[in-house]
Amino acid sequence: ALLRQCPLLLPQDRHGTAYEGFVTAQGRNFHIRILLPVDLQLKNARIECSWHLKRILHGYRHILKQRLHSCPDLVSFMMELKTVLEIALKNTQDLHIPRPPEYYSCLVRDLEILGWNRVAYVDTGLSTVKLKAEDSCGRQHLITLKLNAKYPTEPPDCLVDFPVPFAVSWMPQNSLMDIYNQFLAALESLKEFWDALDEIDGKTWVLEPENPTRSATTRRIAIGNNVSVNIEVDPRHPNMLPECYFLGAGHEVNPLRTKLNNNMHLWDPEVSLLQNLRELLGIDFPSRAVLEKSDFAKDCGICYAYRLEGSAPDHVCDDPRCGQPFHQACLYEWLQGLPTSRQSFNVIFGECPYCNK
């Protein structure tokens, strides 16, 4: 699939952790290098590119970061990257196209009809507009509109912090008010999703992401000392059972995994996501009001830091008397240096740096 979509991007090693080549947009090739961690998780990937491509994508870095977190595989991300690059190139070209007087008069009229109290930002060239809105729960949201010289014949590109794609329905006679109303409708359709995650963010200790965006669908929630659960919530069906992945020592997480499997049939869509998780797992998540994060979040036993390139320690020694956590990258590098460790495909086995088990 990657060969079909990006024939100029080639793997550089047999593990599939490094790719180098070119991404093509508007008939132009741009040099790029993608480095994946050993677990092939896109969210921890590093992207290196030519200074020219870096300059073109400068204003889209936060969007690409979101896409790295949300795309299931490298092929999907490369398709997203090509789409963003096409938009960036089009907007870069638009900056040099003189705009007709009708463009400015139409845009100013639309902004006056919309109301300047809804405008958060307008750039000096009147080509980028940010509009603000509140959903029914009082949460603040922004939509960024990138207008090209043919507006209103062609719709603006709309950038939002949503967990799902935002497609605008547009006719040449439409105005910014039509986009704004579609934006408000989309906000309400995601209300239950944000309600569920706001409750989790407010009542539990979320280890990752540290500062979640509105588009983030995952939460790693602390359960106990070096034990946590990573949940992936479906934005379209936020009250259904999310994908759950437990992190921690085997003797700690295996009973939780068994409880979840045995109690799945008890999931109640009428009850909040957090309450369902509590009842199915038979636990109380550590409260922000009672405990500090340091009470259950230990630093890595190798680098002695909690965060390493944004990630918290997620590998724990299985020995109950040890239970020391490590960053995956630190542990992998440590085990690679041990003469007694062995490797099978992309999994490495060896002794714990702390207890030698």
Coordinates of C-alpha atoms in Angstrom, one line a residue:
A1 CA 0.0 0.0 0.0
L2 CA 2.8 2.4 0.8
L3 CA 4.5 1.6 -2.5
R4 CA 1.3 2.4 -4.4
Q5 CA 0.7 5.7 -2.5
C6 CA 4.3 6.9 -2.1
P7 CA 6.5 5.1 -4.5
L8 CA 9.4 7.4 -3.8
L9 CA 9.4 6.7 0.0
L10 CA 11.5 3.6 0.7
P11 CA 12.4 1.6 3.9
Q12 CA 15.9 1.9 5.0
D13 CA 16.1 -1.1 7.4
R14 CA 14.4 -4.5 7.6
H15 CA 12.5 -3.6 10.8
G16 CA 10.5 -0.9 9.1
T17 CA 11.6 1.8 11.5
A18 CA 13.2 4.2 9.0
Y19 CA 11.9 5.5 5.7
E20 CA 13.6 8.0 3.4
G21 CA 12.7 9.5 0.0
F22 CA 10.3 12.0 -1.5
V23 CA 6.7 13.1 -1.0
T24 CA 5.0 14.4 -4.1
A25 CA 2.5 17.3 -4.3
Q26 CA 1.4 19.4 -7.2
G27 CA 4.0 17.7 -9.4
R28 CA 6.9 18.6 -7.1
N29 CA 9.1 16.3 -5.0
F30 CA 10.1 17.1 -1.4
H31 CA 12.8 15.2 0.5
I32 CA 11.6 13.6 3.7
R33 CA 12.9 11.1 6.3
I34 CA 10.6 9.3 8.8
L35 CA 12.0 7.5 11.9
L36 CA 9.7 5.2 13.9
P37 CA 10.4 3.8 17.4
V38 CA 10.8 0.1 17.7
D39 CA 7.1 -0.4 18.6
L40 CA 6.3 1.4 15.3
Q41 CA 3.9 3.8 17.1
L42 CA 3.3 6.8 14.8
K43 CA 2.7 9.2 17.8
N44 CA 6.4 8.9 18.7
A45 CA 7.8 9.2 15.2
R46 CA 10.3 11.8 14.2
I47 CA 10.1 13.5 10.8
E48 CA 13.1 15.2 9.2
C49 CA 12.7 17.1 5.9
S50 CA 14.3 19.7 3.7
W51 CA 14.4 23.3 4.8
H52 CA 12.0 24.2 1.9
L53 CA 9.4 21.7 3.0
K54 CA 9.8 22.7 6.6
R55 CA 9.1 26.3 5.6
I56 CA 6.0 25.4 3.6
L57 CA 4.6 23.3 6.5
H58 CA 5.5 25.7 9.3
G59 CA 2.0 26.8 10.0
Y60 CA 0.6 23.3 9.9
R61 CA 2.9 21.6 12.5
H62 CA 0.1 21.2 15.1
I63 CA -2.2 19.6 12.5
L64 CA 0.5 17.1 11.5
K65 CA 1.2 16.3 15.1
Q66 CA -2.5 15.6 15.6
R67 CA -2.5 13.3 12.5
L68 CA 0.5 11.4 13.8
H69 CA -1.5 10.6 17.0
S70 CA -4.7 9.7 15.2
C71 CA -3.5 7.8 12.0
P72 CA -3.5 4.0 12.4
D73 CA -0.5 3.4 10.1
L74 CA 2.2 5.1 8.0
V75 CA 0.2 4.8 4.8
S76 CA -2.7 6.8 6.3
F77 CA -0.4 9.4 7.7
M78 CA 1.4 9.9 4.3
M79 CA -2.0 10.4 2.6
E80 CA -2.8 13.0 5.3
L81 CA 0.6 14.6 4.8
K82 CA 0.1 14.9 1.1
T83 CA -3.4 16.5 1.6
V84 CA -2.0 19.0 4.1
L85 CA 1.0 19.7 1.7
E86 CA -1.4 20.3 -1.2
I87 CA -3.3 22.9 0.9
A88 CA -0.1 24.5 2.2
L89 CA 1.3 24.9 -1.4
K90 CA -2.0 26.3 -2.6
N91 CA -2.1 28.9 0.2
T92 CA 1.6 29.8 -0.4
Q93 CA 0.8 30.4 -4.1
D94 CA -2.3 32.4 -3.1
L95 CA -0.2 34.9 -1.2
H96 CA 1.4 36.0 -4.5
I97 CA -1.9 36.2 -6.5
P98 CA -3.3 39.7 -6.5
R99 CA -6.9 39.6 -5.2
P100 CA -9.6 41.5 -7.0
P101 CA -11.5 44.3 -5.1
E102 CA -14.6 42.1 -5.1
Y103 CA -12.8 39.6 -2.9
Y104 CA -12.2 42.2 -0.1
S105 CA -15.7 43.8 -0.3
C106 CA -17.4 40.3 -0.2
L107 CA -15.2 39.2 2.7
V108 CA -15.8 42.3 4.8
R109 CA -19.5 42.1 4.1
D110 CA -19.6 38.5 5.3
L111 CA -17.6 39.4 8.4
E112 CA -20.0 42.2 9.2
I113 CA -23.0 39.9 8.8
L114 CA -21.4 37.2 10.9
G115 CA -20.5 39.8 13.6
W116 CA -17.1 41.0 14.6
N117 CA -17.6 39.6 18.2
R118 CA -17.2 36.1 16.6
V119 CA -13.9 36.9 15.0
A120 CA -10.8 36.0 16.9
Y121 CA -8.2 36.9 14.3
V122 CA -7.7 38.3 10.8
D123 CA -4.3 38.5 9.2
T124 CA -3.0 41.6 7.5
G125 CA -3.6 40.2 4.0
L126 CA -7.2 39.2 4.8
S127 CA -6.5 35.7 3.7
T128 CA -6.7 33.9 7.1
V129 CA -9.6 34.3 9.5
K130 CA -10.1 32.6 12.8
L131 CA -13.7 32.4 14.2
K132 CA -14.5 31.6 17.8
A133 CA -17.5 29.8 19.3
E134 CA -18.8 28.2 22.5
D135 CA -20.6 24.9 22.6
S136 CA -23.6 24.3 24.8
C137 CA -21.3 23.4 27.7
G138 CA -19.3 26.7 27.5
R139 CA -16.2 25.1 26.0
Q140 CA -14.3 27.5 23.7
H141 CA -13.5 26.4 20.1
L142 CA -11.7 28.0 17.1
I143 CA -12.1 27.4 13.4
T144 CA -9.3 28.7 11.0
L145 CA -10.4 29.7 7.5
K146 CA -7.8 29.9 4.7
L147 CA -9.4 31.9 1.9
N148 CA -8.1 31.7 -1.7
A149 CA -8.3 34.5 -4.3
K150 CA -11.5 32.9 -5.8
Y151 CA -13.6 33.3 -2.7
P152 CA -16.6 33.0 -2.6
T153 CA -16.7 31.0 -5.8
E154 CA -14.5 28.4 -4.0
P155 CA -14.9 27.6 -0.3
P156 CA -12.1 28.4 2.2
D157 CA -10.0 25.5 3.7
C158 CA -11.3 24.9 7.2
L159 CA -8.9 23.8 10.0
V160 CA -10.5 22.6 13.3
D161 CA -9.4 20.8 16.4
F162 CA -11.8 17.9 16.0
P163 CA -11.3 14.1 16.4
V164 CA -13.3 13.5 13.2
P165 CA -13.0 15.1 9.7
F166 CA -14.9 18.4 9.2
A167 CA -16.3 18.7 5.7
V168 CA -18.0 21.9 4.7
S169 CA -21.0 21.9 2.4
W170 CA -20.5 24.9 0.1
M171 CA -22.3 26.7 -2.8
P172 CA -21.0 29.9 -4.5
Q173 CA -23.8 31.9 -2.9
N174 CA -22.9 30.8 0.6
S175 CA -21.2 33.0 3.1
L176 CA -19.0 32.7 6.3
M177 CA -22.3 32.5 8.3
D178 CA -23.1 29.1 6.6
I179 CA -19.7 27.8 7.6
Y180 CA -20.1 29.1 11.1
N181 CA -23.5 27.4 11.4
Q182 CA -22.0 24.1 10.2
F183 CA -19.2 24.5 12.7
L184 CA -21.8 25.0 15.5
A185 CA -23.7 21.9 14.4
A186 CA -20.5 19.9 14.4
L187 CA -19.6 21.1 17.9
E188 CA -23.0 19.8 19.2
S189 CA -22.5 16.4 17.5
L190 CA -19.3 16.0 19.5
K191 CA -20.7 17.2 22.8
E192 CA -21.0 13.8 24.4
F193 CA -17.5 12.9 23.4
W194 CA -16.0 16.0 25.0
D195 CA -18.2 15.5 28.1
A196 CA -16.9 12.0 28.6
L197 CA -13.2 13.0 28.3
D198 CA -13.7 16.2 30.3
E199 CA -15.0 14.1 33.2
I200 CA -12.0 11.8 32.9
D201 CA -9.6 14.8 32.7
G202 CA -11.2 16.4 35.8
K203 CA -11.7 13.4 38.1
T204 CA -8.7 11.1 37.3
W205 CA -5.0 11.4 36.8
V206 CA -4.3 11.3 33.1
L207 CA -0.7 10.4 32.4
E208 CA -0.8 10.9 28.7
P209 CA -1.4 13.1 26.8
E210 CA -0.1 15.7 29.2
N211 CA -2.1 18.6 27.6
P212 CA -4.7 16.9 25.5
T213 CA -6.1 18.7 22.5
R214 CA -9.8 18.5 21.6
S215 CA -9.0 16.1 18.8
A216 CA -7.2 13.6 21.1
T217 CA -9.2 10.4 21.4
T218 CA -6.9 8.5 23.8
R219 CA -6.2 8.8 27.5
R220 CA -3.8 6.9 29.7
I221 CA -5.4 6.9 33.1
A222 CA -3.5 6.0 36.3
I223 CA -4.9 3.1 38.3
G224 CA -2.3 2.6 40.9
N225 CA 1.5 2.4 41.5
N226 CA 2.9 2.0 38.0
V227 CA -0.4 0.5 36.7
S228 CA -2.5 2.4 34.1
V229 CA -5.1 1.8 31.4
N230 CA -4.9 3.4 27.9
I231 CA -8.4 3.9 26.4
E232 CA -9.3 4.9 22.9
V233 CA -12.7 6.5 22.7
D234 CA -14.8 6.5 19.6
P235 CA -15.9 10.1 18.9
R236 CA -19.1 9.0 17.2
H237 CA -20.1 6.6 20.0
P238 CA -18.4 7.9 23.1
N239 CA -20.7 6.0 25.5
M240 CA -19.8 2.6 24.1
L241 CA -17.0 0.4 25.5
P242 CA -13.7 2.0 24.4
E243 CA -10.6 0.0 23.4
C244 CA -8.6 -0.7 26.6
Y245 CA -5.0 -1.6 26.9
F246 CA -3.5 -2.1 30.4
L247 CA 0.1 -1.1 31.2
G248 CA 2.1 -2.4 34.1
A249 CA 3.5 -5.6 35.7
G250 CA 1.7 -8.8 34.6
H251 CA 0.6 -9.7 38.2
E252 CA -1.1 -6.3 38.4
V253 CA -2.8 -6.0 35.0
N254 CA -3.9 -9.6 34.4
P255 CA -6.6 -9.5 37.1
L256 CA -7.9 -6.2 35.6
R257 CA -7.9 -7.6 32.1
T258 CA -9.9 -10.6 33.3
K259 CA -12.4 -8.4 35.1
L260 CA -13.0 -6.4 32.0
N261 CA -13.5 -9.5 29.8
N262 CA -15.9 -11.0 32.4
N263 CA -17.9 -7.9 32.9
M264 CA -18.2 -6.5 29.3
H265 CA -21.8 -7.4 29.2
L266 CA -22.6 -5.1 32.1
W267 CA -21.6 -2.0 30.1
D268 CA -24.4 0.5 30.3
P269 CA -24.5 3.2 27.5
E270 CA -26.8 5.3 29.7
V271 CA -24.1 5.7 32.3
S272 CA -21.0 7.9 31.9
L273 CA -17.8 6.3 30.5
L274 CA -15.9 6.9 33.7
Q275 CA -18.6 5.3 35.9
N276 CA -18.8 2.3 33.6
L277 CA -15.0 1.8 33.8
R278 CA -15.1 2.0 37.6
E279 CA -17.9 -0.6 37.8
L280 CA -16.5 -3.1 35.3
L281 CA -13.0 -3.0 36.8
G282 CA -14.3 -2.8 40.4
I283 CA -11.8 0.0 41.2
D284 CA -11.7 3.6 42.2
F285 CA -9.3 5.6 40.0
P286 CA -6.8 7.8 42.0
S287 CA -8.5 11.1 42.7
R288 CA -7.0 14.5 41.8
A289 CA -8.4 15.9 45.0
V290 CA -6.7 13.4 47.3
L291 CA -3.5 12.3 45.6
E292 CA -0.6 13.9 43.7
K293 CA 0.7 12.5 40.5
S294 CA 4.0 11.7 42.2
D295 CA 2.1 9.2 44.5
F296 CA 1.7 6.7 41.7
A297 CA 4.0 7.9 38.8
K298 CA 7.6 6.9 39.3
D299 CA 10.6 8.1 37.2
C300 CA 12.3 5.7 34.7
G301 CA 14.8 3.5 36.5
I302 CA 17.4 4.1 33.7
C303 CA 17.3 7.8 32.7
Y304 CA 15.8 9.0 36.1
A305 CA 13.3 11.2 34.3
Y306 CA 9.5 10.9 34.1
R307 CA 9.0 12.3 30.6
L308 CA 11.2 11.2 27.6
E309 CA 10.2 12.9 24.4
G310 CA 6.7 13.3 25.7
S311 CA 6.3 9.7 26.9
A312 CA 5.9 8.4 30.4
P313 CA 7.5 5.1 31.6
D314 CA 5.2 2.3 30.4
H315 CA 7.2 -0.9 30.9
V316 CA 7.3 -2.4 34.4
C317 CA 9.3 -5.2 35.9
D318 CA 7.0 -8.2 36.4
D319 CA 8.6 -9.2 39.7
P320 CA 6.3 -8.0 42.5
R321 CA 9.2 -7.2 44.8
C322 CA 10.7 -4.9 42.2
G323 CA 8.0 -3.2 40.0
Q324 CA 10.4 -0.6 38.6
P325 CA 9.1 1.2 35.6
F326 CA 11.1 2.1 32.5
H327 CA 10.7 4.0 29.2
Q328 CA 10.5 1.6 26.4
A329 CA 13.3 3.4 24.5
C330 CA 15.6 3.3 27.6
L331 CA 14.9 -0.3 28.3
Y332 CA 15.4 -1.4 24.7
E333 CA 18.8 0.4 24.5
W334 CA 19.8 -1.0 27.9
L335 CA 18.9 -4.6 26.8
Q336 CA 20.7 -4.2 23.5
G337 CA 23.9 -3.6 25.4
L338 CA 23.6 -6.7 27.5
P339 CA 25.6 -9.8 26.3
T340 CA 23.0 -12.1 27.9
S341 CA 19.9 -10.6 26.2
R342 CA 18.3 -12.3 23.1
Q343 CA 16.1 -10.9 20.4
S344 CA 13.3 -12.6 18.4
F345 CA 12.0 -10.4 15.5
N346 CA 11.3 -7.0 17.1
V347 CA 11.0 -8.3 20.7
I348 CA 14.1 -8.3 23.0
F349 CA 14.4 -10.3 26.2
G350 CA 16.8 -9.7 29.0
E351 CA 17.3 -9.0 32.7
C352 CA 15.8 -6.2 34.7
P353 CA 18.4 -3.4 35.3
Y354 CA 17.2 -3.3 38.9
C355 CA 16.6 -6.8 40.2
N356 CA 18.2 -8.9 37.4
K357 CA 15.1 -11.0 37.1

